[in-house]
Amino acid sequence: MAITYHDLYLNTSKAMGAMGIEANRLEARELICAAAGKSPEKLLQDLNLYTTDEIAATVEQMLQRRANGEPVAYIVGEWSFLGLTFDVGPQVLIPRVDTEVLAHRAIACLKGVEGNTRVLDLCAGSGCVGISIAQRFKNTRAVLVDLSDGALDLCKKNIRRHNLTGRVVHLKGDAMQAPSPALGNFDILVSNPPYIPSGDIPGLDDSVKNFEPMMALDGGDDGLDFYRAIATLWQPALKPGGRILFEVGIGQSEAVAMILLKAGYENICITRDTGKIDRVVEGMRPKEREIPDMLHDTKEET
Ligand code: GLN
């Protein structure tokens, strides 16, 4: 029996409410928009039109997936980050609001910088961080590096989706290994690496643990493996005076700041997220110091 979009919306949000989903209305709208290929505005206009059996059946299948605990972002295949929409899938982490702080900090560092700049997004996942930065500055080129072929596939789609094929490239690479010098050097290195301590993985939310890629979450015994490796091995990929910016997990900011200090970075700075949790730790690769002439003279005399 044909029903209207309005009825489909009511039925779907009721079913989601019964599943205990708090944002049931919003999620119902997302599923119907995805199934019908409509924007939220179009859905609103079309509420009194009849939907098709096919669309109703697709929504039903989506509801089943949601009932199994799958996050809505994977079901609809896209998610928004910093006002842009990105293709996502189970190969990558769902872009998080917390991570917007990382992109904001990088954007603040590049604001007003003249001339061409280069940004490296290491462990890029969907590419949302590097792409959001490049999208804001016409003089910026970005390289998105990830080890996962599935993630690189999504990076490619998202680069195209945002018309950045001329300025943003994706590249396979392992953050735990030193980069090839052919990569050149960068003004900014941003990274949201895997940072969950291995022992904490079983305690993660089911929606994370059962659906998001383990490879993007597991940061080793203390969760800090990637910070140690990137801070040292990738330092040569930063220009002197260039900045490294990391997203960190709860309670990791001091340890990551220490890692950066030990690796020789200066001007360490920590930024909190909207929940007042330390979320981004950053530092500067020291500028090459010019040795003042006076010092040369003294040296020669002694
Ligand atoms: N923020 C993610 C979570 O809490 C983890 C992201 C990461 O390890 N980089 O699940």
Coordinates of C-alpha atoms and ligand atoms in Angstrom, one line a residue:
M1 CA 0.0 0.0 0.0
A2 CA 1.4 3.4 -1.0
I3 CA 2.0 5.8 1.9
T4 CA 3.1 9.4 1.9
Y5 CA 6.5 10.6 2.9
H6 CA 4.9 12.1 6.0
D7 CA 3.6 8.7 7.1
L8 CA 6.9 7.1 6.2
Y9 CA 8.6 9.7 8.4
L10 CA 6.2 9.1 11.3
N11 CA 6.5 5.3 11.1
T12 CA 10.3 5.5 10.9
S13 CA 10.9 7.9 13.7
K14 CA 8.5 5.9 15.9
A15 CA 10.3 2.7 15.2
M16 CA 13.7 4.4 16.0
G17 CA 12.3 5.8 19.2
A18 CA 11.2 2.3 20.2
M19 CA 14.8 1.2 19.6
G20 CA 15.9 3.7 22.2
I21 CA 17.5 6.1 19.7
E22 CA 17.4 9.6 21.2
A23 CA 17.8 11.5 17.9
N24 CA 15.1 9.4 16.3
R25 CA 13.5 12.2 14.3
L26 CA 16.8 13.5 12.9
E27 CA 18.0 10.0 12.0
A28 CA 14.6 9.0 10.5
R29 CA 14.9 12.1 8.2
E30 CA 18.5 11.1 7.3
L31 CA 17.5 7.5 6.3
I32 CA 14.5 8.7 4.2
C33 CA 16.6 11.4 2.5
A34 CA 19.2 8.8 1.6
A35 CA 16.7 6.2 0.5
A36 CA 14.8 8.7 -1.7
G37 CA 17.8 10.6 -2.9
K38 CA 16.3 13.9 -1.6
S39 CA 17.8 16.8 0.3
P40 CA 16.1 17.6 3.7
E41 CA 14.6 20.7 2.1
K42 CA 13.1 18.6 -0.8
L43 CA 11.8 16.0 1.7
L44 CA 10.0 18.8 3.6
Q45 CA 8.4 20.0 0.3
D46 CA 7.3 16.5 -0.7
L47 CA 5.9 15.4 2.6
N48 CA 2.4 15.0 1.2
L49 CA 3.4 13.1 -1.9
Y50 CA 3.3 9.3 -2.1
T51 CA 6.5 7.5 -1.7
T52 CA 7.2 4.2 -3.6
D53 CA 7.2 0.7 -2.3
E54 CA 10.8 0.5 -3.3
I55 CA 11.8 3.5 -1.2
A56 CA 9.7 2.2 1.8
A57 CA 11.5 -1.2 1.5
T58 CA 14.9 0.5 1.4
V59 CA 14.1 2.4 4.5
E60 CA 13.0 -0.8 6.2
Q61 CA 16.3 -2.4 5.3
M62 CA 18.2 0.6 6.7
L63 CA 16.1 0.4 9.9
Q64 CA 17.1 -3.3 10.3
R65 CA 20.8 -2.3 10.1
R66 CA 20.3 0.5 12.6
A67 CA 18.5 -2.0 14.9
N68 CA 21.7 -4.1 14.8
G69 CA 23.6 -1.1 16.1
E70 CA 25.2 0.1 12.9
P71 CA 25.9 3.9 13.0
V72 CA 23.7 5.9 10.8
A73 CA 26.7 7.5 9.0
Y74 CA 27.7 4.1 7.5
I75 CA 24.1 3.3 6.6
V76 CA 23.6 6.6 4.6
G77 CA 27.2 6.6 3.4
E78 CA 28.1 10.2 4.1
W79 CA 28.6 12.5 7.1
S80 CA 29.3 16.2 7.6
F81 CA 32.4 17.7 9.0
L82 CA 33.1 21.4 9.3
G83 CA 30.1 22.2 7.1
L84 CA 31.2 19.9 4.2
T85 CA 29.8 16.5 3.4
F86 CA 32.1 13.5 3.0
D87 CA 31.6 10.0 1.7
V88 CA 32.2 7.6 4.6
G89 CA 32.1 3.8 5.0
P90 CA 33.3 1.2 7.5
Q91 CA 36.8 1.5 6.1
V92 CA 37.2 4.8 7.9
L93 CA 36.3 6.5 11.2
I94 CA 33.1 8.6 11.1
P95 CA 34.3 12.2 11.2
R96 CA 33.8 13.5 14.7
V97 CA 33.0 16.9 16.0
D98 CA 36.0 16.7 18.3
T99 CA 38.2 16.4 15.3
E100 CA 36.9 19.8 14.0
V101 CA 39.2 21.4 16.6
L102 CA 42.2 19.8 14.8
A103 CA 41.1 21.3 11.5
H104 CA 40.3 24.6 13.1
R105 CA 43.8 24.9 14.6
A106 CA 45.5 24.1 11.3
I107 CA 43.3 26.7 9.5
A108 CA 44.2 29.2 12.2
C109 CA 47.9 28.5 11.6
L110 CA 47.6 29.0 7.8
K111 CA 45.4 32.1 7.9
G112 CA 47.2 35.1 6.4
V113 CA 50.2 33.0 5.3
E114 CA 51.1 34.2 1.8
G115 CA 52.6 32.2 -0.9
N116 CA 52.0 28.5 -1.6
T117 CA 51.6 26.3 1.5
R118 CA 51.7 22.5 1.8
V119 CA 49.7 20.4 4.3
L120 CA 50.2 16.7 5.1
D121 CA 47.3 14.8 6.6
L122 CA 48.7 11.6 8.0
C123 CA 46.3 8.8 8.8
A124 CA 43.8 10.7 6.8
G125 CA 40.9 8.2 6.8
S126 CA 38.1 9.8 4.8
G127 CA 40.4 12.8 4.2
C128 CA 38.0 15.2 6.0
V129 CA 40.7 17.1 7.9
G130 CA 43.1 17.7 5.0
I131 CA 40.3 18.4 2.5
S132 CA 38.6 20.9 4.9
I133 CA 41.8 22.8 5.2
A134 CA 42.7 22.8 1.5
Q135 CA 39.1 23.8 0.7
R136 CA 39.6 27.1 2.6
F137 CA 42.9 28.2 1.1
K138 CA 43.4 28.5 -2.6
N139 CA 47.2 28.7 -2.1
T140 CA 47.3 25.4 -0.2
R141 CA 48.1 22.0 -1.5
A142 CA 47.5 18.9 0.5
V143 CA 48.7 15.3 0.6
L144 CA 46.5 12.7 2.3
V145 CA 48.4 9.7 3.5
D146 CA 46.8 6.5 4.8
L147 CA 47.9 2.8 4.9
S148 CA 44.4 1.4 4.2
D149 CA 43.4 1.0 0.6
G150 CA 39.7 1.3 1.6
A151 CA 40.5 4.7 3.2
L152 CA 42.4 5.8 0.1
D153 CA 39.5 5.0 -2.0
L154 CA 37.3 7.2 0.1
C155 CA 39.9 10.0 0.1
K156 CA 39.9 9.9 -3.7
K157 CA 36.1 10.1 -3.8
N158 CA 36.1 13.0 -1.4
I159 CA 38.8 14.9 -3.2
R160 CA 36.6 14.7 -6.3
R161 CA 33.4 15.5 -4.4
H162 CA 35.0 18.8 -3.3
N163 CA 36.6 19.6 -6.7
L164 CA 40.1 19.5 -5.3
T165 CA 41.8 17.1 -7.8
G166 CA 44.2 19.9 -8.8
R167 CA 45.4 20.6 -5.3
V168 CA 44.9 17.5 -3.2
V169 CA 46.4 14.1 -3.7
H170 CA 46.1 10.8 -1.8
L171 CA 49.0 8.5 -1.2
K172 CA 49.6 5.1 0.4
G173 CA 52.0 5.3 3.3
D174 CA 52.6 3.9 6.8
A175 CA 52.8 6.5 9.6
M176 CA 55.1 4.1 11.6
Q177 CA 57.8 4.2 8.9
A178 CA 59.9 7.2 7.9
P179 CA 58.6 8.9 4.7
S180 CA 60.5 9.0 1.5
P181 CA 62.4 12.3 1.1
A182 CA 60.6 12.5 -2.3
L183 CA 57.5 13.6 -0.4
G184 CA 59.1 17.0 0.1
N185 CA 58.4 19.1 3.1
F186 CA 55.3 20.7 4.6
D187 CA 54.2 23.8 6.5
I188 CA 51.7 21.8 8.5
L189 CA 51.5 18.1 9.5
V190 CA 48.0 17.2 10.9
S191 CA 47.2 13.8 12.2
N192 CA 44.4 12.1 14.0
P193 CA 46.2 8.8 14.5
P194 CA 44.8 5.7 16.2
Y195 CA 45.1 6.5 19.9
I196 CA 43.0 4.1 22.0
P197 CA 45.2 2.0 24.3
S198 CA 44.8 -1.7 23.1
G199 CA 43.4 -2.7 26.6
D200 CA 40.6 -0.1 26.4
I201 CA 39.2 -1.4 23.1
P202 CA 36.9 -4.0 24.6
G203 CA 35.3 -1.2 26.7
L204 CA 34.5 1.1 23.7
D205 CA 30.8 1.7 22.7
D206 CA 29.4 -1.2 20.7
S207 CA 28.7 1.2 17.8
V208 CA 32.5 2.0 17.7
K209 CA 34.0 -1.4 18.5
N210 CA 31.7 -3.4 16.3
F211 CA 31.6 -1.2 13.2
E212 CA 34.5 1.3 13.0
P213 CA 37.9 0.1 11.7
M214 CA 40.1 -1.3 14.4
M215 CA 43.1 -0.2 12.4
A216 CA 42.1 3.5 12.9
L217 CA 41.5 3.1 16.7
D218 CA 44.3 0.9 18.2
G219 CA 47.2 3.0 19.3
G220 CA 49.2 0.2 21.0
D221 CA 49.7 -0.6 24.7
D222 CA 49.5 3.0 26.0
G223 CA 47.8 4.4 22.9
L224 CA 50.8 6.6 22.1
D225 CA 52.7 4.5 19.5
F226 CA 51.7 6.7 16.6
Y227 CA 52.6 9.9 18.4
R228 CA 56.1 8.7 19.2
A229 CA 56.7 7.4 15.6
I230 CA 55.3 10.4 13.8
A231 CA 57.0 13.0 16.0
T232 CA 60.4 11.6 15.3
L233 CA 60.3 9.8 11.9
W234 CA 58.2 12.4 10.1
Q235 CA 60.0 15.5 11.5
P236 CA 62.1 15.7 8.4
A237 CA 58.9 16.1 6.4
L238 CA 58.3 19.4 8.2
K239 CA 59.8 22.7 7.1
P240 CA 61.9 24.4 9.8
G241 CA 59.3 26.6 11.5
G242 CA 56.5 24.2 10.3
R243 CA 53.9 23.0 12.8
I244 CA 52.8 19.5 13.8
L245 CA 49.2 19.1 15.1
F246 CA 47.8 16.0 16.7
E247 CA 44.4 15.1 17.9
V248 CA 44.7 13.3 21.2
G249 CA 42.4 11.1 23.4
I250 CA 41.2 12.0 26.9
G251 CA 44.1 12.3 29.3
Q252 CA 46.8 12.0 26.7
S253 CA 47.7 15.7 26.2
E254 CA 50.6 15.9 28.7
A255 CA 52.2 12.7 27.5
V256 CA 52.0 13.9 23.8
A257 CA 53.3 17.3 24.7
M258 CA 56.3 15.5 26.4
I259 CA 56.8 13.4 23.3
L260 CA 56.9 16.6 21.2
L261 CA 59.3 18.3 23.6
K262 CA 61.7 15.4 23.7
A263 CA 61.7 15.2 19.9
G264 CA 62.8 18.9 19.9
Y265 CA 59.7 20.7 19.0
E266 CA 59.1 24.2 20.4
N267 CA 56.1 26.5 21.1
I268 CA 54.0 23.5 22.4
C269 CA 50.3 24.5 22.6
I270 CA 47.3 22.5 23.8
T271 CA 43.7 23.3 22.6
R272 CA 40.5 22.1 24.3
D273 CA 37.4 20.8 22.5
T274 CA 33.8 22.1 23.2
G275 CA 33.6 19.6 26.0
K276 CA 36.6 21.3 27.7
I277 CA 38.8 18.2 27.1
D278 CA 42.4 18.7 25.8
R279 CA 42.0 17.7 22.2
V280 CA 44.8 19.1 20.1
V281 CA 48.5 19.1 21.0
E282 CA 50.8 21.0 18.6
G283 CA 54.4 22.2 18.3
M284 CA 56.8 23.8 15.9
R285 CA 59.8 22.3 14.3
P286 CA 62.6 24.7 15.3
K287 CA 63.7 27.2 12.8
E288 CA 67.2 26.9 11.6
R289 CA 69.1 29.4 13.7
E290 CA 71.6 31.6 12.1
I291 CA 74.8 31.6 14.1
P292 CA 75.6 35.3 14.8
D293 CA 79.0 36.4 13.5
M294 CA 80.1 37.3 17.0
L295 CA 79.9 33.7 18.0
H296 CA 82.0 32.6 15.1
D297 CA 84.6 35.1 16.0
T298 CA 84.7 34.0 19.7
K299 CA 85.0 30.4 18.5
E300 CA 88.0 31.2 16.3
E301 CA 89.7 33.1 19.2
T302 CA 89.5 30.2 21.6
Ligands
GLN1 N1 37.9 9.6 18.9 C1 37.8 8.2 18.5 C2 36.9 7.5 19.5 O1 36.7 8.0 20.6 C3 39.1 7.6 18.4 C4 39.8 8.2 17.3 C5 41.2 7.7 17.2 O2 41.7 6.7 17.7 N2 41.9 8.5 16.4 O3 36.4 6.5 19.3

